Coordinates of C-alpha atoms and ligand atoms in Angstrom, one line a residue:
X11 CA 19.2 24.6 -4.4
X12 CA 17.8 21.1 -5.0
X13 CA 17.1 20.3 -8.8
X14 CA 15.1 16.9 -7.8
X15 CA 12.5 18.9 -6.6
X16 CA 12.0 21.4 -9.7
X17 CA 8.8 19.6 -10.9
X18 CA 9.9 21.0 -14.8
X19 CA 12.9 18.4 -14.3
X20 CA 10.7 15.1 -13.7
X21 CA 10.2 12.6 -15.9
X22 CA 7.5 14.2 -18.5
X23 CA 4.3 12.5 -18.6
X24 CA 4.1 9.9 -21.3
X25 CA 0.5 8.3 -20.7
X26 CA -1.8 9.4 -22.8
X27 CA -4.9 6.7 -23.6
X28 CA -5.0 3.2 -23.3
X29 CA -3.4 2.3 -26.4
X30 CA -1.5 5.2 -26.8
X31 CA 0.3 4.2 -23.2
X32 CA 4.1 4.9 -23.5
X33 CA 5.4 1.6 -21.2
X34 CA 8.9 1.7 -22.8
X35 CA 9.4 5.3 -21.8
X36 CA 8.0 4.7 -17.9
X37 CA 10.7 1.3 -18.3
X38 CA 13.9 3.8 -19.3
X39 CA 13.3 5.5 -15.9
X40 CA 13.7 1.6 -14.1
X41 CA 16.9 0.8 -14.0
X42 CA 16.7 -2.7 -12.5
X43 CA 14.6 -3.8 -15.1
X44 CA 17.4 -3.9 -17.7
X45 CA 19.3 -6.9 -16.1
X46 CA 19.0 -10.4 -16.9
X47 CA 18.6 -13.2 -14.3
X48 CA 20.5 -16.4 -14.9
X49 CA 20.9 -15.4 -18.4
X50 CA 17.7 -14.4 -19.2
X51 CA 16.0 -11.3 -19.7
X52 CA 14.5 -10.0 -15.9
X53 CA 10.5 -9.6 -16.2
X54 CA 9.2 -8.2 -12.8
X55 CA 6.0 -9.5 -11.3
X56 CA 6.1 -9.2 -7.9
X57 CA 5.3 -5.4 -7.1
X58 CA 2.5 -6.0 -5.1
X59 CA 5.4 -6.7 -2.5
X60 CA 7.5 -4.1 -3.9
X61 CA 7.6 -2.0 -6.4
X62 CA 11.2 -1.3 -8.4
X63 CA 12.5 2.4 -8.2
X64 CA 12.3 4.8 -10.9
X65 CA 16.0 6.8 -11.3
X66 CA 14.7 10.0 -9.9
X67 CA 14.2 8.4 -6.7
X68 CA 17.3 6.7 -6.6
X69 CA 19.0 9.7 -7.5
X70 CA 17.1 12.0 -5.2
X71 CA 18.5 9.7 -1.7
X72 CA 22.0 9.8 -3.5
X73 CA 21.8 14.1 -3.5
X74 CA 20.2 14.1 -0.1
X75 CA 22.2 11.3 1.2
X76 CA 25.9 13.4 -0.7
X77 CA 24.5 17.3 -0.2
X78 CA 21.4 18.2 2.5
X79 CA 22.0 15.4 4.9
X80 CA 21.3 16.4 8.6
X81 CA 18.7 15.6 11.4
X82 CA 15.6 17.4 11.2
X83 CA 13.8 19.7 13.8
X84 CA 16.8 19.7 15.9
X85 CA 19.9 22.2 14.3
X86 CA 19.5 25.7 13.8
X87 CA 22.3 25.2 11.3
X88 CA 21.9 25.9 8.0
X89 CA 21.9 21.9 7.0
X90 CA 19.6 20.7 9.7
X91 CA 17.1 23.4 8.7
X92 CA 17.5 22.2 4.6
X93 CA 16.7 19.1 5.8
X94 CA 13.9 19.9 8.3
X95 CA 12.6 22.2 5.0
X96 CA 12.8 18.7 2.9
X97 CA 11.1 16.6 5.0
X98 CA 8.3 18.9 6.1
X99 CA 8.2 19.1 2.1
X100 CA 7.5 15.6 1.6
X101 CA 5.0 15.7 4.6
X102 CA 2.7 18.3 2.0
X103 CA 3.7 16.4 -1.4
X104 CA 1.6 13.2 0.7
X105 CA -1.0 15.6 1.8
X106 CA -1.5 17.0 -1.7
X107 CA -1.2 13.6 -3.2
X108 CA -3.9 11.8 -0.8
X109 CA -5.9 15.3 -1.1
X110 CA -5.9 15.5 3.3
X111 CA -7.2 18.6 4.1
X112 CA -4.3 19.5 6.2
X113 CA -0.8 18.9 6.6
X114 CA -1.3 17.9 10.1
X115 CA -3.3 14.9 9.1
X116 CA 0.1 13.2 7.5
X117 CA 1.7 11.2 10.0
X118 CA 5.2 9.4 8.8
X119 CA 5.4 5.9 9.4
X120 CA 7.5 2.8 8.7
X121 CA 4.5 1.6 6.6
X122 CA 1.1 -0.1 6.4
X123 CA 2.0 -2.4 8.8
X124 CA 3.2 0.3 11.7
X125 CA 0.4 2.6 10.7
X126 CA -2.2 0.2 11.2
X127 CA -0.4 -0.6 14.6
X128 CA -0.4 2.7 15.8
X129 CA -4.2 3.2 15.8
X130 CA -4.5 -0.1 17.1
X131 CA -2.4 1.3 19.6
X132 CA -3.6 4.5 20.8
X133 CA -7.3 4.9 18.8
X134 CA -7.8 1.3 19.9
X135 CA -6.5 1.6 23.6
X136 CA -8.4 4.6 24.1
X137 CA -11.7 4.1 22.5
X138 CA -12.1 0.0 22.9
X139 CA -13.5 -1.7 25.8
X140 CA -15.0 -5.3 27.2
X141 CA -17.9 -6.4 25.0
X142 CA -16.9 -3.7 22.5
X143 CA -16.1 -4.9 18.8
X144 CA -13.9 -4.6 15.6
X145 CA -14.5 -5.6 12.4
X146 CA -12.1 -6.7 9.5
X147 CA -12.5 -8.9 7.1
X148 CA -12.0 -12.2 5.9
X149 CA -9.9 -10.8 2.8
X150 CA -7.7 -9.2 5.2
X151 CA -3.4 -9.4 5.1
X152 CA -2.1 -10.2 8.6
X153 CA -1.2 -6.5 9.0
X154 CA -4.8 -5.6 9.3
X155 CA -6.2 -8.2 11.6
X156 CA -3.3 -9.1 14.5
X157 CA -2.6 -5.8 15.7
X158 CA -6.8 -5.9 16.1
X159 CA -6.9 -9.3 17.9
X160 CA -4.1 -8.5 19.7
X161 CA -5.7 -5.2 21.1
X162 CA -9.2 -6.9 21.2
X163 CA -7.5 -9.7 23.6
X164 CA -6.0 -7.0 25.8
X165 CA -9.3 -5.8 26.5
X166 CA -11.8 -8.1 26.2
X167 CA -13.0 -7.3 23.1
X168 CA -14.3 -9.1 19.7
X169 CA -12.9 -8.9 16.4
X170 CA -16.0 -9.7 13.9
X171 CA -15.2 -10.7 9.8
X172 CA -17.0 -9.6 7.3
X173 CA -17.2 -12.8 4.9
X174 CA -16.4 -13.1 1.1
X175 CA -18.0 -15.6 -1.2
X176 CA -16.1 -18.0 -3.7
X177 CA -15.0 -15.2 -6.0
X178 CA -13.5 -13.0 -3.5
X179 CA -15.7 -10.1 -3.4
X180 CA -17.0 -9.1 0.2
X181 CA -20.5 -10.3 0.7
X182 CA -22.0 -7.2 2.1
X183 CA -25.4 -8.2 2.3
X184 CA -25.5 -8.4 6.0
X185 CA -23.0 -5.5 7.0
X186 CA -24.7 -2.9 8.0
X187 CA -26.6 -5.7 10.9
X188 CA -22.9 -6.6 11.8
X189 CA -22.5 -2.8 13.3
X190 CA -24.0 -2.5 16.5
X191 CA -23.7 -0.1 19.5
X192 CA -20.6 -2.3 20.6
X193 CA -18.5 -1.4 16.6
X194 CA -15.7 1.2 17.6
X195 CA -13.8 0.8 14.3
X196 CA -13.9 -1.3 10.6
X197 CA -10.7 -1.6 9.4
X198 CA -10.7 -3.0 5.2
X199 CA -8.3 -2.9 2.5
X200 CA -9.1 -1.3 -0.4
X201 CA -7.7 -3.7 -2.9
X202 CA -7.0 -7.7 -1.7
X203 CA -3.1 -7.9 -1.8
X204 CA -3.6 -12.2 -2.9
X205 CA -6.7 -12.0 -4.8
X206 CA -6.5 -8.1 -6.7
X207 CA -10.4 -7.5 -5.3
X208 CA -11.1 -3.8 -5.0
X209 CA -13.2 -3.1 -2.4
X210 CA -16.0 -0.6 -2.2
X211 CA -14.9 1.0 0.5
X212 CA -16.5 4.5 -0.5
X213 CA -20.3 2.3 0.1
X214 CA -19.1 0.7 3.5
X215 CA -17.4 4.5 5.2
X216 CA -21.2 5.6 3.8
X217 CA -22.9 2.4 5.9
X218 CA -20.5 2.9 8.7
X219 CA -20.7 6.4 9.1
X220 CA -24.2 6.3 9.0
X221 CA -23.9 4.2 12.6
X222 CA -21.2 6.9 13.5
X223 CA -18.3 4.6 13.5
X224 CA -15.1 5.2 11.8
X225 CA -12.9 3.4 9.1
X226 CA -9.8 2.6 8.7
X227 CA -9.1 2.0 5.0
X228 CA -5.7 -0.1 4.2
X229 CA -4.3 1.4 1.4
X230 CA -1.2 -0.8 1.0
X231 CA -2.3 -2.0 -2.6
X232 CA -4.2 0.7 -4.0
X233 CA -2.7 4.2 -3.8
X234 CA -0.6 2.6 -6.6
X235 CA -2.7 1.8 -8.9
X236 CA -6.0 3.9 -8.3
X237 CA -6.8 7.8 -7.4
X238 CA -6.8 8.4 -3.9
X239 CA -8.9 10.7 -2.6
X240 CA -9.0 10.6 1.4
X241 CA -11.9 13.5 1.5
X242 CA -13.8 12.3 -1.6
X243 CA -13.7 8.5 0.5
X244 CA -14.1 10.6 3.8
X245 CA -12.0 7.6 5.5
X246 CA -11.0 8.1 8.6
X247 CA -7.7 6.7 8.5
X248 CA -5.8 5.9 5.1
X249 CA -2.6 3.8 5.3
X250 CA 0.1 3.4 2.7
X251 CA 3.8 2.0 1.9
X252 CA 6.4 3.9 0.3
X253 CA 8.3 0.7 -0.9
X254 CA 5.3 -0.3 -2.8
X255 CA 4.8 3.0 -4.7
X256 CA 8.1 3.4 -6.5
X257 CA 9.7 5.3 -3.4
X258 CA 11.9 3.5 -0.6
X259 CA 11.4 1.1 2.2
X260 CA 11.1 1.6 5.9
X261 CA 8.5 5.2 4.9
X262 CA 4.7 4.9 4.8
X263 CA 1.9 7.3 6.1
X264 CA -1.1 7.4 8.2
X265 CA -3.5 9.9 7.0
X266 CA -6.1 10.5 10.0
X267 CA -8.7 12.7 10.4
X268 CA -7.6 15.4 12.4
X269 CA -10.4 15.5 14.8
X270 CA -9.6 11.8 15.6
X271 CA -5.5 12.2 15.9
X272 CA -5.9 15.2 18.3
X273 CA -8.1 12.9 20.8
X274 CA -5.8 9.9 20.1
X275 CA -3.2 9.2 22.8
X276 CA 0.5 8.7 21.4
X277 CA 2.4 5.8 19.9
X278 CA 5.9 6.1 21.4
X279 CA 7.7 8.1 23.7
X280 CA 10.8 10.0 22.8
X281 CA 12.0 12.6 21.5
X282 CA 9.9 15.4 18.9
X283 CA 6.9 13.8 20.2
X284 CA 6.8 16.5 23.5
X285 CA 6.7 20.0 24.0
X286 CA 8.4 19.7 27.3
X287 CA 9.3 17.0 29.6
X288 CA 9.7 17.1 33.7
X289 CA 10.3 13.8 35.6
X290 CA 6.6 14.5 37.3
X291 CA 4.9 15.4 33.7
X292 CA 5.4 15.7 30.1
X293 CA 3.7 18.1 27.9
X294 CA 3.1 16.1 24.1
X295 CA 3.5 17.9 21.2
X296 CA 0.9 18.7 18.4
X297 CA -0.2 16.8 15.6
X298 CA 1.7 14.7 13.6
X299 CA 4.7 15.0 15.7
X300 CA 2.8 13.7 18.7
X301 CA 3.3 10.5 17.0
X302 CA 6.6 10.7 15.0
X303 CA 8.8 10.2 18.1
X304 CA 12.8 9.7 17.6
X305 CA 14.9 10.8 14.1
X306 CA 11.8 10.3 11.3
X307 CA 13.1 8.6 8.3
X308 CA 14.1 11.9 6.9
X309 CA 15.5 10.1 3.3
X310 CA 12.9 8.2 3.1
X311 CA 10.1 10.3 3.6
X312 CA 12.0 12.5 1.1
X313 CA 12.7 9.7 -1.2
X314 CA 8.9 8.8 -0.9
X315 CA 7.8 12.7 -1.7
X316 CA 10.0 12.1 -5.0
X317 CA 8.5 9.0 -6.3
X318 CA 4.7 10.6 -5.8
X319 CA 5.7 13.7 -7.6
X320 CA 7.2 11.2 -10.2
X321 CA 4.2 9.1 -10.5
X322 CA 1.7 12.3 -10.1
X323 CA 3.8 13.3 -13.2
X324 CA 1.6 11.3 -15.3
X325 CA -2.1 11.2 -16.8
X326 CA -3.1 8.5 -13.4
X327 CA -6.5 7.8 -15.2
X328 CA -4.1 7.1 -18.2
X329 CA -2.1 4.4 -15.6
X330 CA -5.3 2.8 -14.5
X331 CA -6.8 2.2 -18.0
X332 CA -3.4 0.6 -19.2
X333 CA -3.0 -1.6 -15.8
X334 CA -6.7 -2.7 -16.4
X335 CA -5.9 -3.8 -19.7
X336 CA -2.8 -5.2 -18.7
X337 CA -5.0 -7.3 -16.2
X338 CA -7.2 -8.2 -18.5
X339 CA -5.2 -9.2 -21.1
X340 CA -3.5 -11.9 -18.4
X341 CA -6.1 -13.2 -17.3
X342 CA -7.5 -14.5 -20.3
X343 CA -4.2 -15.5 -21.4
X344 CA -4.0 -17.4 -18.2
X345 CA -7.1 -19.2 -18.4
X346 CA -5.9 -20.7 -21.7
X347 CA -4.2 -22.9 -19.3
X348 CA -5.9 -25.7 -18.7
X349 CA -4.3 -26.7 -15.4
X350 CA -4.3 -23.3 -14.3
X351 CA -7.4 -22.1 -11.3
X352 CA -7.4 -18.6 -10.4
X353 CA -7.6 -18.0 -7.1
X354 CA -10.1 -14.6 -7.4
X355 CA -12.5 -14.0 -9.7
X356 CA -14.0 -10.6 -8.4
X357 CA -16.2 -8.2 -10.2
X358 CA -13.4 -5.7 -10.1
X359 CA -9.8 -6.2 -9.6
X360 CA -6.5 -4.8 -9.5
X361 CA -3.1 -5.2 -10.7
X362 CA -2.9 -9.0 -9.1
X363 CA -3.9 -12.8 -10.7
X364 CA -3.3 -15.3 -8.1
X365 CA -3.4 -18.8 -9.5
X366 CA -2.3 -22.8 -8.4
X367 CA -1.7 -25.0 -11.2
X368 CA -2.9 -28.5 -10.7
X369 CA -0.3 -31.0 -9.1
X370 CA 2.4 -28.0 -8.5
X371 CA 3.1 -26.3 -5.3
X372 CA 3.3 -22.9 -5.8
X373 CA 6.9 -22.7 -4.3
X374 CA 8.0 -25.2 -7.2
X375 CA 5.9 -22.6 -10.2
X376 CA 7.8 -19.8 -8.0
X377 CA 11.4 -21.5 -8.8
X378 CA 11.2 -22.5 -11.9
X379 CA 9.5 -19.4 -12.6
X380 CA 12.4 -17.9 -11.5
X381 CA 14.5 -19.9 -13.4
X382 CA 13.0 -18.5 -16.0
X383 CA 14.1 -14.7 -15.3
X384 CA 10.7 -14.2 -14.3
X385 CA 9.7 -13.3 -10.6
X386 CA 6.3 -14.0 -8.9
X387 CA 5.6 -14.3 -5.2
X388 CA 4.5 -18.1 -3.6
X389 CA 3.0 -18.4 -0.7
X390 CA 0.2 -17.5 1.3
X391 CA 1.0 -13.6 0.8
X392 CA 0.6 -13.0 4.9
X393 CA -3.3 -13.6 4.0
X394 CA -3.8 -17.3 5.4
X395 CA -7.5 -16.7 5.9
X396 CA -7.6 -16.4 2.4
X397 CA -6.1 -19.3 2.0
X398 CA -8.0 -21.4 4.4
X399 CA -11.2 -19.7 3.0
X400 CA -10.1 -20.8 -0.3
X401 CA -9.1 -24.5 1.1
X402 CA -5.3 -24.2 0.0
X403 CA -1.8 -23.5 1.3
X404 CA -0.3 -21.0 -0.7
X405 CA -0.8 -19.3 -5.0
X406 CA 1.6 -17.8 -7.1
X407 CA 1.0 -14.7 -7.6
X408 CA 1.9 -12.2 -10.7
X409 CA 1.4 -8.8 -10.2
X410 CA 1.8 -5.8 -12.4
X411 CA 2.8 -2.6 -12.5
X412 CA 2.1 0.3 -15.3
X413 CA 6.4 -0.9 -16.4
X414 CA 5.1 -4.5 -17.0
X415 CA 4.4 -4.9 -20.8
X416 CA 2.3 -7.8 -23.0
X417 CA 5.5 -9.4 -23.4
X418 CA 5.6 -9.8 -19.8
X419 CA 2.5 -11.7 -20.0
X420 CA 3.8 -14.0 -22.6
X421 CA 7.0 -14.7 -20.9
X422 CA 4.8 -15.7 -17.4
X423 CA 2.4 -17.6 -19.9
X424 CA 5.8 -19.5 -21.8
X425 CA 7.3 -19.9 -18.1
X426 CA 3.9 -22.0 -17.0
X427 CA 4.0 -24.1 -19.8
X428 CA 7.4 -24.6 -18.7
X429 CA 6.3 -25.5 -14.8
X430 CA 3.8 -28.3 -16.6
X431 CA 6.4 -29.8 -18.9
X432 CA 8.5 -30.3 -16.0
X433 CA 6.3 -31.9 -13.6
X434 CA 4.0 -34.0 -16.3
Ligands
C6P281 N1 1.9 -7.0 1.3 C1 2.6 -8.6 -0.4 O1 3.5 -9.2 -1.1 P1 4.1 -3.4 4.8 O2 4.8 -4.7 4.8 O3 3.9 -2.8 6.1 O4 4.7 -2.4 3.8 O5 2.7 -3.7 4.2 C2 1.8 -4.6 4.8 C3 0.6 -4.9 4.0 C4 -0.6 -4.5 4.5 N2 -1.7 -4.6 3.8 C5 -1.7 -5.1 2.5 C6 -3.0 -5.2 1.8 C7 -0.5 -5.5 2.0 O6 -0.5 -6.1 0.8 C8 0.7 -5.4 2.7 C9 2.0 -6.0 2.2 C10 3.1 -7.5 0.6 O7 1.4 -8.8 -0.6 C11 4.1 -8.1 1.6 S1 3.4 -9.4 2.6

């Protein structure tokens, strides 16, 4: 029936070691990186806000999209059940791909942002009262700490930071004395989307669930470039975007401990999310669809399924020793520039350098950047604690992806150079 989901048809796996890492093969399957951008060859560093899409994913939406396309859990034509099979698909490929322990556990979302909403939401509402607390902290993207103030001012309770020190790596010291009786949930990302840190989040679910309190682990920056295992972590809940691991926008996933989503009251009303409805009482349905109210995403939960199978496809430890070295390798060309502070010097990072250069906003290092051909983010990367904490407005920020190449590096290093001509 479907060829995009015959695994023998994916992209073969071209990692190997380090050295031995295949890039230009893994950049033939990226279209958009083969363009130019005002006449110069495009080099991609932004994919910490999104990552490009590889051609089986584009291709896979364009056959679902031209040949399966119906709603799902609805028909009992032949279509609506082809697509009901696809999606339900997609909902294992996740489970398989976080290691959940069960299907249920998978919960389609628009993203990070709506997962971390919805236990806000309904773990939040349920299980948080007056006096009780939250923690987050102080590295956190806005995603992970309004939803928490806004549900902590609904009910009277206290949204506690865990601090960092000048490098940017979490000063744990004093966690475990933050929990008290009061904690009813830490919420941390796992790696800092504006300064690359990698948390230890395995050693603060240990400290937490030691004090029986959950976690909620924000995976928006790390499914992509580390192994995820949500049993091996023993997270509670696990949250990622599709649009920033090589498969579409608008599709992400709560993973949550099945005990915990079975006691959790649901996210929206609607439709799938009931077994049966009267005006004096409706009866919700199971988990996930208890929480996957109204016509899903269906493409791009499908689309998402593809670009994990794609990226599964190769040797991940192989992915994680070449984006380390890609890392690495920028950093120290980076700090050849005089001029240049990085903004993040943790003990152990991922796929980002954030950086000002003296005398330059970032937004003007962003333009002319992109002048260049070469796109970076400016700003303050929807993380302004980190910016306050680090006593500026905004970075530029290059982040990589296992398609960036040395050259890459050079061209961003050429590009700054370029910046300090221009303003000295
Ligand atoms: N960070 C960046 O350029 P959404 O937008 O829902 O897919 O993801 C939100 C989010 C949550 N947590 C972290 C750690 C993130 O990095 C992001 C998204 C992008 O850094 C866009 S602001």
């Amino acid at each position: 029936m479907n060829t995009f989901w015959n695994e023998d048809t994916m992209t073969a796996p071209s990692a190997t070691d380090t050295t031995g890492f295949d890039v230009e093969k893994v950049r033939a399957d990226f279209p958009a990186l083969h363009q130019e951008v005002y006449g110069k060859p495009l080099v991609y560093l932004d994919s910490a806000a999104s990552t490009q899409k590889p051609q089986i994913v584009i291709d896979t939406l364009a056959e679902f999209y031209g040949r399966y396309y119906s709603n799902v859990h609805r028909g009992v034509h032949h279509l609506s059940q082809v697509a009901t099979e696809l999606y339900e698909d997609a909902r294992r490929t996740v489970r398989s791909f976080l290691n959940a322990r069960h299907e249920e556990e998978i919960v389609f979302v628009r993203g990070t942002t709506e997962a971390i909403n919805l236990v806000a939401q309904t773990f939040g509402r349920a299980e948080i009262g007056p006096g009780d607390e939250v923690i987050v902290s102080e590295m956190e993207h806005h995603a992970n700490i309004v939803p928490w103030q806004m549900i902590c001012q609904e009910k009277g309770a206290r949204l506690r930071v865990i601090p960092m020190d000048e490098h940017g790596d979490l000063q744990l010291e004093h966690f475990e004395e933050m929990i008290t009786p009061c904690t009813k949930i830490i919420a941390v990302t796992h790696v800092s989307n504006a300064l690359g840190t990698v948390n230890p989040v395995r050693e603060i679910i240990r400290i937490a669930h030691a004090h029986g309190v959950p976690v909620l682990v924000d995976g928006a920056q790390s499914a992509q470039h580390l192994p995820i295992d949500v049993q091996e972590l023993d997270c509670d809940f696990f949250t990622l975007s599709g649009h920033k691991i090589y498969g579409p926008t608008g599709i992400g996933v709560l993973y949550g401990r099945k005990e915990l989503l079975q006691r959790m009251p649901p996210y929206q009303g609607g439709g799938d999310m009931i077994l049966s409805v009267t005006f004096e009482k409706t009866v919700y349905n199971e988990i996930p669809y208890k929480f996957e109210a109204g016509t899903p995403n269906i493409a791009g939960a499908i689309g998402l399924a593809a670009a994990l199978k794609y990226y599964r496809g190769f040797d991940i430890d192989a992915i994680v020793a070449y984006e380390k070295h890609l890392l690495k390798y920028a950093t120290e060309r980076l700090e050849e520039i005089d001029a240049l502070r990085i903004i993040g010097t943790a003990r152990e990072k991922a796929s980002a350098v954030s950086f000002t250069l003296c005398a330059v906003h970032p937004h003007d290092i962003g333009t002319i950047l992109d002048q260049h051909g070469i796109a970076v983010r400016a700003g303050h990367h929807c993380a302004q604690p980190v910016m306050q904490k680090f006593g500026i407005p905004a970075t530029a920020r290059a982040s990589f992806s296992f398609y960036n190449t040395r050259q890459d590096v050079d061209r961003l290093v050429d590009g700054i150079n370029q910046v300090l001509e221009v303003f000295t």
